[in-house]
mmCIF file of C-alpha atoms in Angstrom:
data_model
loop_
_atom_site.group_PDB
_atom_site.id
_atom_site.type_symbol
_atom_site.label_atom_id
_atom_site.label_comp_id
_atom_site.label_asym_id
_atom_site.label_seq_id
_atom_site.Cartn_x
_atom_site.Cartn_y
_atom_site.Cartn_z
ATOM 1 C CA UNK A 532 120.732 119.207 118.864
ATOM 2 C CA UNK A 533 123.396 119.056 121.186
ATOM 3 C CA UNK A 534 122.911 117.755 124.661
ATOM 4 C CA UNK A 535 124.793 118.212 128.133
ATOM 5 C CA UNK A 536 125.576 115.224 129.911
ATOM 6 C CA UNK A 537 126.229 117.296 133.097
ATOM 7 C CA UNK A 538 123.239 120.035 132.977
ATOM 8 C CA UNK A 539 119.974 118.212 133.988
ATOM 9 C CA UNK A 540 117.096 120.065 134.332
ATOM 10 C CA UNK A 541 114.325 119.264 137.032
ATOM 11 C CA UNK A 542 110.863 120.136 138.035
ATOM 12 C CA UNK A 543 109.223 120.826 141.158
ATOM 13 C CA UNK A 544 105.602 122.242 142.108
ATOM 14 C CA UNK A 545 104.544 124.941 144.259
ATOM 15 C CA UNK A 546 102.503 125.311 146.521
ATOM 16 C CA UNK A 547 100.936 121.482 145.683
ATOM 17 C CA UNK A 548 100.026 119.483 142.384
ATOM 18 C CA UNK A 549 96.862 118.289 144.099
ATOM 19 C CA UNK A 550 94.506 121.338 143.440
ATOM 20 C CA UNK A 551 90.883 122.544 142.514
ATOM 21 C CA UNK A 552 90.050 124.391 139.448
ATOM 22 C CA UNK A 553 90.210 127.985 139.864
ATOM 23 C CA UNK A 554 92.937 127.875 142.061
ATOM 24 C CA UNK A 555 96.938 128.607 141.126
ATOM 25 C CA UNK A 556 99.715 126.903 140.650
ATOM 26 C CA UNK A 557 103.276 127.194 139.599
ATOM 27 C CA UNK A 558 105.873 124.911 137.834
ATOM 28 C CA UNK A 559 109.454 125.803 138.225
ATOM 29 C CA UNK A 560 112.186 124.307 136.018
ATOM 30 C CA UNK A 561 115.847 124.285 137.062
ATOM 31 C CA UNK A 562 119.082 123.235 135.894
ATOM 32 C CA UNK A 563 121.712 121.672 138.230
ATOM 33 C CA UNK A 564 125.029 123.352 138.494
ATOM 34 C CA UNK A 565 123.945 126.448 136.337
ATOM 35 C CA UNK A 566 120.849 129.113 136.698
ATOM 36 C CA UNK A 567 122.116 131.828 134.315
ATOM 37 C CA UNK A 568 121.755 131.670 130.470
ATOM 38 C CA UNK A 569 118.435 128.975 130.054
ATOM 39 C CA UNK A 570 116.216 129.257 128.317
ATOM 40 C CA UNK A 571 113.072 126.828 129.026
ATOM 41 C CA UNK A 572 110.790 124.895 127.433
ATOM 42 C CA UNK A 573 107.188 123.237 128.787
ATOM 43 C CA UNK A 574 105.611 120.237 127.794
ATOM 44 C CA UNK A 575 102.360 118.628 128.732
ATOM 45 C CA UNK A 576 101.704 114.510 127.956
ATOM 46 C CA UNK A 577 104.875 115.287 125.443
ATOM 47 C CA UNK A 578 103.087 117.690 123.754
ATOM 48 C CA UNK A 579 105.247 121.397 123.242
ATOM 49 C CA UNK A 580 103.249 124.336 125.189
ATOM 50 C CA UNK A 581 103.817 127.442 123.015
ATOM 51 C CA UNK A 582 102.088 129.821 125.704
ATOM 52 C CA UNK A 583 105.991 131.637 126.731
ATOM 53 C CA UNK A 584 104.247 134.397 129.040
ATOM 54 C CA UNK A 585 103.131 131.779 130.854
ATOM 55 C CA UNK A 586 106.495 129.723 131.110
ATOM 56 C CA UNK A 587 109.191 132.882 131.171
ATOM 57 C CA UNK A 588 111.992 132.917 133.474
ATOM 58 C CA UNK A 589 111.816 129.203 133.960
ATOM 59 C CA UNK A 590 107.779 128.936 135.760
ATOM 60 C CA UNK A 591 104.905 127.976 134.111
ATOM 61 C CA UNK A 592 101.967 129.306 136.281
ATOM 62 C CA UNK A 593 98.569 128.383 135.943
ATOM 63 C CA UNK A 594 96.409 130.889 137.550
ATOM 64 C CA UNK A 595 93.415 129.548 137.979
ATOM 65 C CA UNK A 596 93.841 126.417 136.958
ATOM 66 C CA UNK A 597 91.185 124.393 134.765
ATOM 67 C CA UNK A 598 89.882 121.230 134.651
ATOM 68 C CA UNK A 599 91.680 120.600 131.152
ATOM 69 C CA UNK A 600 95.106 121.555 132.863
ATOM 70 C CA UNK A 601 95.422 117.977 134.489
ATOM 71 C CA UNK A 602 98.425 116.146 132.838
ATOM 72 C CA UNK A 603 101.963 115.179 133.383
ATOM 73 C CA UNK A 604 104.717 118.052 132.531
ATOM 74 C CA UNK A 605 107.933 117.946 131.566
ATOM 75 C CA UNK A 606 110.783 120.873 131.444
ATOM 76 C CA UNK A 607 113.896 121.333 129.129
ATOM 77 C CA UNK A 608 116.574 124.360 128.890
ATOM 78 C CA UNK A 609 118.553 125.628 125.894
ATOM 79 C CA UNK A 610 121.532 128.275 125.753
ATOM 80 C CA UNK A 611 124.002 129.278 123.524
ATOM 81 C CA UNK A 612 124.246 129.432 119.796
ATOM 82 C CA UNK A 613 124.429 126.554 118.614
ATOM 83 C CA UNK A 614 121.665 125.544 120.624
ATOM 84 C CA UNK A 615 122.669 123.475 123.408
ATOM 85 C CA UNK A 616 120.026 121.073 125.555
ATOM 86 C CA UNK A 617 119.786 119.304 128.908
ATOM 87 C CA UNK A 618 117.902 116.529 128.649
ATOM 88 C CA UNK A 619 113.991 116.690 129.557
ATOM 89 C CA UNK A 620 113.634 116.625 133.178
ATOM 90 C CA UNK A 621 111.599 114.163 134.948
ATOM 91 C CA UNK A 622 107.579 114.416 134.838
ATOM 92 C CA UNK A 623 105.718 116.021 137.364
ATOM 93 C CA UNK A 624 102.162 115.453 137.110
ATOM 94 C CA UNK A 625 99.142 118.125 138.262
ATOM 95 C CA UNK A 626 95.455 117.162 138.690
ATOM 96 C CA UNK A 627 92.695 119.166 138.945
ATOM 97 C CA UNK A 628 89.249 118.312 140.493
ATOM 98 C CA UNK A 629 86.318 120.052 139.249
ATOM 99 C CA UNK A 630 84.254 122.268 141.801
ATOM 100 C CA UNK A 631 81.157 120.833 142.512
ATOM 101 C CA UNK A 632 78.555 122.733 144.934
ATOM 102 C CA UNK A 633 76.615 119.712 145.760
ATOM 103 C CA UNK A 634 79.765 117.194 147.059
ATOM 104 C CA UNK A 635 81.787 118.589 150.201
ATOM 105 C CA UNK A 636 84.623 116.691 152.213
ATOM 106 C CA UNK A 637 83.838 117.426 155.628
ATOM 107 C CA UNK A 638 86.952 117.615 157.942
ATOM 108 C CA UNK A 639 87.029 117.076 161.658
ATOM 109 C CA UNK A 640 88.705 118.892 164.049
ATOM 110 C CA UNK A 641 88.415 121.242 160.536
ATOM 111 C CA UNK A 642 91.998 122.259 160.056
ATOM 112 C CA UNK A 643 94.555 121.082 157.730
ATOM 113 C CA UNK A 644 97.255 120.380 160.561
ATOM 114 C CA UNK A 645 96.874 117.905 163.320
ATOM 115 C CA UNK A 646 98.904 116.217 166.159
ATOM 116 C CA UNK A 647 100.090 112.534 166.027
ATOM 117 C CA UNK A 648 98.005 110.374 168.386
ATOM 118 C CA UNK A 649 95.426 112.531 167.803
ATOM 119 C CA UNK A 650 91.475 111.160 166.171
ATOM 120 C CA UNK A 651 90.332 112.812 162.874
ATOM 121 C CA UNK A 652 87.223 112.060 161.136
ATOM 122 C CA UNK A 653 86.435 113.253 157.403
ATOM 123 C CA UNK A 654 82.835 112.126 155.432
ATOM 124 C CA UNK A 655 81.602 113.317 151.944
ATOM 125 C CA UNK A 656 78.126 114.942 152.156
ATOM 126 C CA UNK A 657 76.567 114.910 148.391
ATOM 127 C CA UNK A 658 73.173 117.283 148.647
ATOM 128 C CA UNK A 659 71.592 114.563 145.385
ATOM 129 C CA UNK A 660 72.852 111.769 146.817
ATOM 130 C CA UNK A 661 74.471 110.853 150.215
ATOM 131 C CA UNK A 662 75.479 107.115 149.157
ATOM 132 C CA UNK A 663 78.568 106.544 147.018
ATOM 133 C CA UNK A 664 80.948 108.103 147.697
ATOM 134 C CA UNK A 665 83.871 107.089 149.574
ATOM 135 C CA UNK A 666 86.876 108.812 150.677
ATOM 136 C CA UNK A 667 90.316 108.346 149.076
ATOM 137 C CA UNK A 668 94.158 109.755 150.241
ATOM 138 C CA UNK A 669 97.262 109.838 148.559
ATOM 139 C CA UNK A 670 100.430 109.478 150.851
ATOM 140 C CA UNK A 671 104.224 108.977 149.836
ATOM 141 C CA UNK A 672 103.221 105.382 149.549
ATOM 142 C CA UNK A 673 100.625 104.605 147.261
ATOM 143 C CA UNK A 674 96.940 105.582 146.372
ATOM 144 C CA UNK A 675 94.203 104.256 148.815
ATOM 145 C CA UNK A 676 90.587 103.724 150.114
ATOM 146 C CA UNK A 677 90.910 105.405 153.783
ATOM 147 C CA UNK A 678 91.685 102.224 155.922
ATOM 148 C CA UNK A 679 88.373 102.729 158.690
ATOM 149 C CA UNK A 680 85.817 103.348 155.935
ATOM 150 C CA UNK A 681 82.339 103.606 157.362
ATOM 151 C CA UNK A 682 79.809 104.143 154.074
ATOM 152 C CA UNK A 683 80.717 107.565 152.756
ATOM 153 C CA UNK A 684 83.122 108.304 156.074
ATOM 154 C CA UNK A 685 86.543 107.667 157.501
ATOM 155 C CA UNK A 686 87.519 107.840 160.754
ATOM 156 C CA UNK A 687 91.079 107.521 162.280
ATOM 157 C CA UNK A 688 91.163 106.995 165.872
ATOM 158 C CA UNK A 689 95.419 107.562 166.386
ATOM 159 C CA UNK A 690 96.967 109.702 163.686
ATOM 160 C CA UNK A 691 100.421 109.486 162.233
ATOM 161 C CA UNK A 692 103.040 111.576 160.404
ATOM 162 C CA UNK A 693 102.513 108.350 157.787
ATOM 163 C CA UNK A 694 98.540 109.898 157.185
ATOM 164 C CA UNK A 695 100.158 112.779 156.474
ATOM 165 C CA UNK A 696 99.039 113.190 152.511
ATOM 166 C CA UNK A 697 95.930 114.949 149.966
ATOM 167 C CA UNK A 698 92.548 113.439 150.904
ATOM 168 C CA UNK A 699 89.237 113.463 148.673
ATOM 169 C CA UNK A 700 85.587 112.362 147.785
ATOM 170 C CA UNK A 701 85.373 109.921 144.897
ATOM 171 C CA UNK A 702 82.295 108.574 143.466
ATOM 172 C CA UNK A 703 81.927 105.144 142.113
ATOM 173 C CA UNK A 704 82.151 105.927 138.813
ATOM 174 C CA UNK A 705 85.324 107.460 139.368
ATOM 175 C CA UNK A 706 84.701 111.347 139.560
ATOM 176 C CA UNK A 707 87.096 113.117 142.312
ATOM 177 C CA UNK A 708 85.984 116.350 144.388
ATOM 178 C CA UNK A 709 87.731 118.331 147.131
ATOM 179 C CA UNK A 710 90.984 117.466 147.345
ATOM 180 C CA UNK A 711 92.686 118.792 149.833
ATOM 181 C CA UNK A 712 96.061 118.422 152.047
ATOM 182 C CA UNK A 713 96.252 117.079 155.759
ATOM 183 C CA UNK A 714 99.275 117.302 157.713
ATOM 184 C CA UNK A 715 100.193 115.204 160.805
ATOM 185 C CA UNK A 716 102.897 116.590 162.895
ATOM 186 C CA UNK A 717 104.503 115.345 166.205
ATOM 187 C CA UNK A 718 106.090 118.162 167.792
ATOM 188 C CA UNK A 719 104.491 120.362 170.524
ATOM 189 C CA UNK A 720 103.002 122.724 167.793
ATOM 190 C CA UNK A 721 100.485 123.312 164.966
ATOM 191 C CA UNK A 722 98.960 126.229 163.037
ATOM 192 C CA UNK A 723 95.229 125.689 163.078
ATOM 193 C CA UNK A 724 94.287 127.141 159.710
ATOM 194 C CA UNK A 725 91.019 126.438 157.063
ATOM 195 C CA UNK A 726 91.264 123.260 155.049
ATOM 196 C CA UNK A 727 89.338 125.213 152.138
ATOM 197 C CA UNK A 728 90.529 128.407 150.022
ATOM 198 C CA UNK A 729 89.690 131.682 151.441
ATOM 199 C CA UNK A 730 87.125 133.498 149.252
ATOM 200 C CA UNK A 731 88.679 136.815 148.244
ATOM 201 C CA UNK A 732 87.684 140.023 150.363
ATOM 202 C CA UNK A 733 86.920 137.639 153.187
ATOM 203 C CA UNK A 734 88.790 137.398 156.874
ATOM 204 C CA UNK A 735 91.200 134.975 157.573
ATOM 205 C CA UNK A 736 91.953 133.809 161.020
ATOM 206 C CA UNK A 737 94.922 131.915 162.110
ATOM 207 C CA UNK A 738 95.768 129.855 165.214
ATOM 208 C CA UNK A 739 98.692 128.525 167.023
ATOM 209 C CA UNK A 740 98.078 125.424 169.070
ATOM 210 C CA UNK A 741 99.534 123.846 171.810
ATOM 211 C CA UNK A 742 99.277 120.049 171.850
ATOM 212 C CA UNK A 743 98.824 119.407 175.785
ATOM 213 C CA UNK A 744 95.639 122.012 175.530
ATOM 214 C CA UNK A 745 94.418 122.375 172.136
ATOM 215 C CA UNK A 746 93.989 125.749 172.528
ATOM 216 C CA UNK A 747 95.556 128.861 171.538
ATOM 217 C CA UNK A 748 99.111 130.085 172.506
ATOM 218 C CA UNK A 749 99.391 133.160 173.906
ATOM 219 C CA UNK A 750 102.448 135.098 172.279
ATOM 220 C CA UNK A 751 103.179 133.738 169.066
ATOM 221 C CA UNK A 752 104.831 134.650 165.696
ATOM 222 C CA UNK A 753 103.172 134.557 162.221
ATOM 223 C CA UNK A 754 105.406 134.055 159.085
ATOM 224 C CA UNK A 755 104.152 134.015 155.707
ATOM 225 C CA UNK A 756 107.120 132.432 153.502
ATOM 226 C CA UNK A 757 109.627 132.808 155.810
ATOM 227 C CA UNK A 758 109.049 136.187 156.949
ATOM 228 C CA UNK A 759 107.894 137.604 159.602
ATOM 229 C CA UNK A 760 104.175 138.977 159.552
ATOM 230 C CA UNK A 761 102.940 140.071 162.948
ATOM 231 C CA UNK A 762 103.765 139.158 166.811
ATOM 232 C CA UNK A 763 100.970 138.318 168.872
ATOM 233 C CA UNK A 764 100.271 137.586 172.366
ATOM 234 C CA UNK A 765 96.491 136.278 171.630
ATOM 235 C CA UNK A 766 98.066 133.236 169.599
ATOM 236 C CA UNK A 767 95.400 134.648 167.031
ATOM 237 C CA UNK A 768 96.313 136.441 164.022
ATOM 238 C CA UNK A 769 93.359 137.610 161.580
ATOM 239 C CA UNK A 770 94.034 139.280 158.125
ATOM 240 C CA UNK A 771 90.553 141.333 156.769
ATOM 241 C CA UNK A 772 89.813 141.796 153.128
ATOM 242 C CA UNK A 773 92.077 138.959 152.035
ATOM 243 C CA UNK A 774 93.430 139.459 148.010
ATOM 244 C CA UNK A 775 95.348 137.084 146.551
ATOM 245 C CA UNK A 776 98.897 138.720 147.450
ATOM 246 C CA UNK A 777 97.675 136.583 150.623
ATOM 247 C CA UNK A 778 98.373 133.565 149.429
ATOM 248 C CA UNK A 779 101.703 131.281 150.343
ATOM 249 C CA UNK A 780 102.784 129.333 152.670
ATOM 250 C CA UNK A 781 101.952 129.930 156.607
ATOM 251 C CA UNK A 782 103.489 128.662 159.996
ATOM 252 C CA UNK A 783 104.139 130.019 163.706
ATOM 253 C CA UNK A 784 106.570 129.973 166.629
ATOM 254 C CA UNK A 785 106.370 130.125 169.902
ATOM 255 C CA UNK A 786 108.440 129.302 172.787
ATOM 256 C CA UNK A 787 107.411 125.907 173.105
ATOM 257 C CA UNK A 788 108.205 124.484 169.518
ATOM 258 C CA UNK A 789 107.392 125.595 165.533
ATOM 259 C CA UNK A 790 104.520 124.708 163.543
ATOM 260 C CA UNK A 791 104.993 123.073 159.763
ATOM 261 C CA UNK A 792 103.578 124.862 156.995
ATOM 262 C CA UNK A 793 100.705 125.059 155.469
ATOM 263 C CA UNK A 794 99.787 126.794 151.983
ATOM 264 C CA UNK A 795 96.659 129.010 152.250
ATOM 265 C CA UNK A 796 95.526 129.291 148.785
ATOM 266 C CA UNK A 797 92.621 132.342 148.110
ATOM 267 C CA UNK A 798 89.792 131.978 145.264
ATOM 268 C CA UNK A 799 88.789 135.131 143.483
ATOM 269 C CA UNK A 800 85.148 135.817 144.225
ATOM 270 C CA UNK A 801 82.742 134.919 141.318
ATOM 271 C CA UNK A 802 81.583 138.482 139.504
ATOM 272 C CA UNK A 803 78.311 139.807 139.000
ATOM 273 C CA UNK A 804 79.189 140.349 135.467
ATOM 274 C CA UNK A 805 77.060 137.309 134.258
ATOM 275 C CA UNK A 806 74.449 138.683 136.059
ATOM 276 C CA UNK A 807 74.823 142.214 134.705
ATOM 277 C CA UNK A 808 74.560 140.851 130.861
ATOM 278 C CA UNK A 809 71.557 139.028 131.351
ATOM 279 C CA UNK A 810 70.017 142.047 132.519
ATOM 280 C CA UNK A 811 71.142 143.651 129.524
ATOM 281 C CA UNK A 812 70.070 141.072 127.364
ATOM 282 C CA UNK A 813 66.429 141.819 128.991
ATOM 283 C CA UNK A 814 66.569 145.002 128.283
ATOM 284 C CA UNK A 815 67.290 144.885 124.759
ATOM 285 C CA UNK A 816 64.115 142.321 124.405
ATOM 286 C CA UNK A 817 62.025 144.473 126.125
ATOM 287 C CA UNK A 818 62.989 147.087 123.726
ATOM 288 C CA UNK A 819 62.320 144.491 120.307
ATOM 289 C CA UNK A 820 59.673 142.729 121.721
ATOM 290 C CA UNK A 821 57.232 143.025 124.990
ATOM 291 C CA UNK A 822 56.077 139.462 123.933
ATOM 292 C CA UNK A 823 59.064 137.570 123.697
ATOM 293 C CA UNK A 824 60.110 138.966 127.553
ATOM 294 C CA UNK A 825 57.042 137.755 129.047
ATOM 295 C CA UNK A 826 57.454 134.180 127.415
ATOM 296 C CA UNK A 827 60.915 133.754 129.014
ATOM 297 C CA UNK A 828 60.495 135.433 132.327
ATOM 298 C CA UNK A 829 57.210 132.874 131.903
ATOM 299 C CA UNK A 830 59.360 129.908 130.931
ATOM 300 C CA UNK A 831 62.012 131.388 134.040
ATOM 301 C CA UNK A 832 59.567 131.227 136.802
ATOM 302 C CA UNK A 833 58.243 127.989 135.776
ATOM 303 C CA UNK A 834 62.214 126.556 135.718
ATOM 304 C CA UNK A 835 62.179 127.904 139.077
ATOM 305 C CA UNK A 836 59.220 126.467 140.354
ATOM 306 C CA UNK A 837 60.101 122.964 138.426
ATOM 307 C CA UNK A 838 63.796 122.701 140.639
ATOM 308 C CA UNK A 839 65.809 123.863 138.044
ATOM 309 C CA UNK A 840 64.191 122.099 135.539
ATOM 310 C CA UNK A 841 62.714 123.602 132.265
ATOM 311 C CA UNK A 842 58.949 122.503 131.704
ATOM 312 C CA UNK A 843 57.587 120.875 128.935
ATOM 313 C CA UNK A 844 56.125 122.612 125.850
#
């Protein structure tokens, strides 16, 4: 194997490497000083991926991304016969939370941008169990317990482009939930958006705020990736029946200063299909057997009734 001392191939992340499961993400791999000929290979903890739809052209997209996805990846490209290599690029790592229904990171003002100077308070509610948890940020310095921790809250009473960073819930036995990106900027303009994923076929609504009022701008452009979207003169722009062609990265402009970006990520809705088999499953034991039906729409009711537990036999 032949290697280039010149050609080094790098990796970089997009939109984030701090995600949930079921979201996407995309790894790109590039080589300095050349981008036509390469090959590319993946690797995750060192070990080769062999999936090459999902690395082609140099990206390796995860879409939606799973719990077992979490690792650190690595890149290399290859051209020419005989086979000639750049060395492996440096590691980026991803990691995935799980979703968890019962543990929510509660953000307040509840936007993902926010002014310097300004207070922002953020708690994780647990529905089982309100005590420990404690909220946790990574920022371009280090890992850390938020610095005003009040039991399972934080609360930051002058904000700075340093608490700029991904935020979470973490439980004492180490479990992470919710982690999601907060952005502190000091110019005269933000764009207020959702810190969680639009659900798919849902409305989203965007804001651009002014930092003297808080409050909406009137006449104000929406990009999405560097393009222009719409003009409006409401400082409001709403897109209905989102899909995930939606998602990307999001700012506005007005005459009084631009907003940074923020990546508005969309989550597929959850089908019915599960809910379709079962009822086909019931049918077909109504069909063998009247008897066993009763027994588990029985033994159904009585999980109900019993909090999601089964009862005892």
């Amino acid at each position: 194997m032949f290697c280039s001392a010149e050609a080094q191939a790098s990796v970089r992340v997009s939109p984030q490497p701090w995600l949930t499961e079921g979201e996407s993400v995309t790894l790109i791999c590039e080589v300095s000083g050349s981008s036509k000929g390469w090959t590319f290979s993946w690797f995750r903890d060192h070990d080769h991926l062999s999936d090459s739809s999902r690395g082609a052209g140099g990206s390796y997209t995860l879409s939606p991304a799973a719990l077992q996805h979490t690792g650190v990846y690595t890149c290399r490209a290859e051209r020419g016969r005989p086979a000639y290599y750049t060395h492996n690029s440096s590691s980026q790592t991803l990691w995935i939370t799980g979703v968890s229904a019962s543990v929510s990171l509660v953000i307040n003002p509840s936007r993902s941008q926010h002014f310097s100077s300004d207070s922002l308070s953020l708690s994780c509610e647990d529905q089982s169990n309100s005590t420990g948890w404690t909220v946790r940020r990574y920022t371009d310095k280090d890992t850390q317990t938020c610095a005003k921790q009040t039991g399972s809250g934080c609360v930051m009473d002058s904000l700075s482009t340093s608490d700029t960073g991904v935020y979470w819930c973490e439980s004492e036995s180490g479990e992470k939930r919710r982690p999601r990106n907060i952005t502190v900027h000091d110019g005269e303009v933000i764009l207020e958006s959702s810190v969680d994923p639009v659900i798919e076929g849902e409305t989203l609504t965007l804001h651009c705020l002014h930092r003297s009022t808080n409050s909406p701008i009137l006449s104000a452009d929406f990009y999405k990736d560097g393009s222009l979207i719409q003009n409006q003169t409401t400082g409001e722009m709403n897109i209905t029946t989102v899909s995930k062609s939606h998602e990307g990265f999001y700012y506005c402009k007005t005459e009084r200063g631009q907003s940074l970006h923020s990546w508005i990520s969309v989550r597929v809705r959850v089908s019915r299909s599960g809910q379709i088999s079962v009822l086909k499953i019931l049918s077909f034991l109504l069909a063998a057997s009247p008897h066993l039906l009763a027994t588990v729409v029985l033994l159904y009711k009585c999980y109900r009734a019993r909090g999601n537990t089964f009862c005892q036999t």
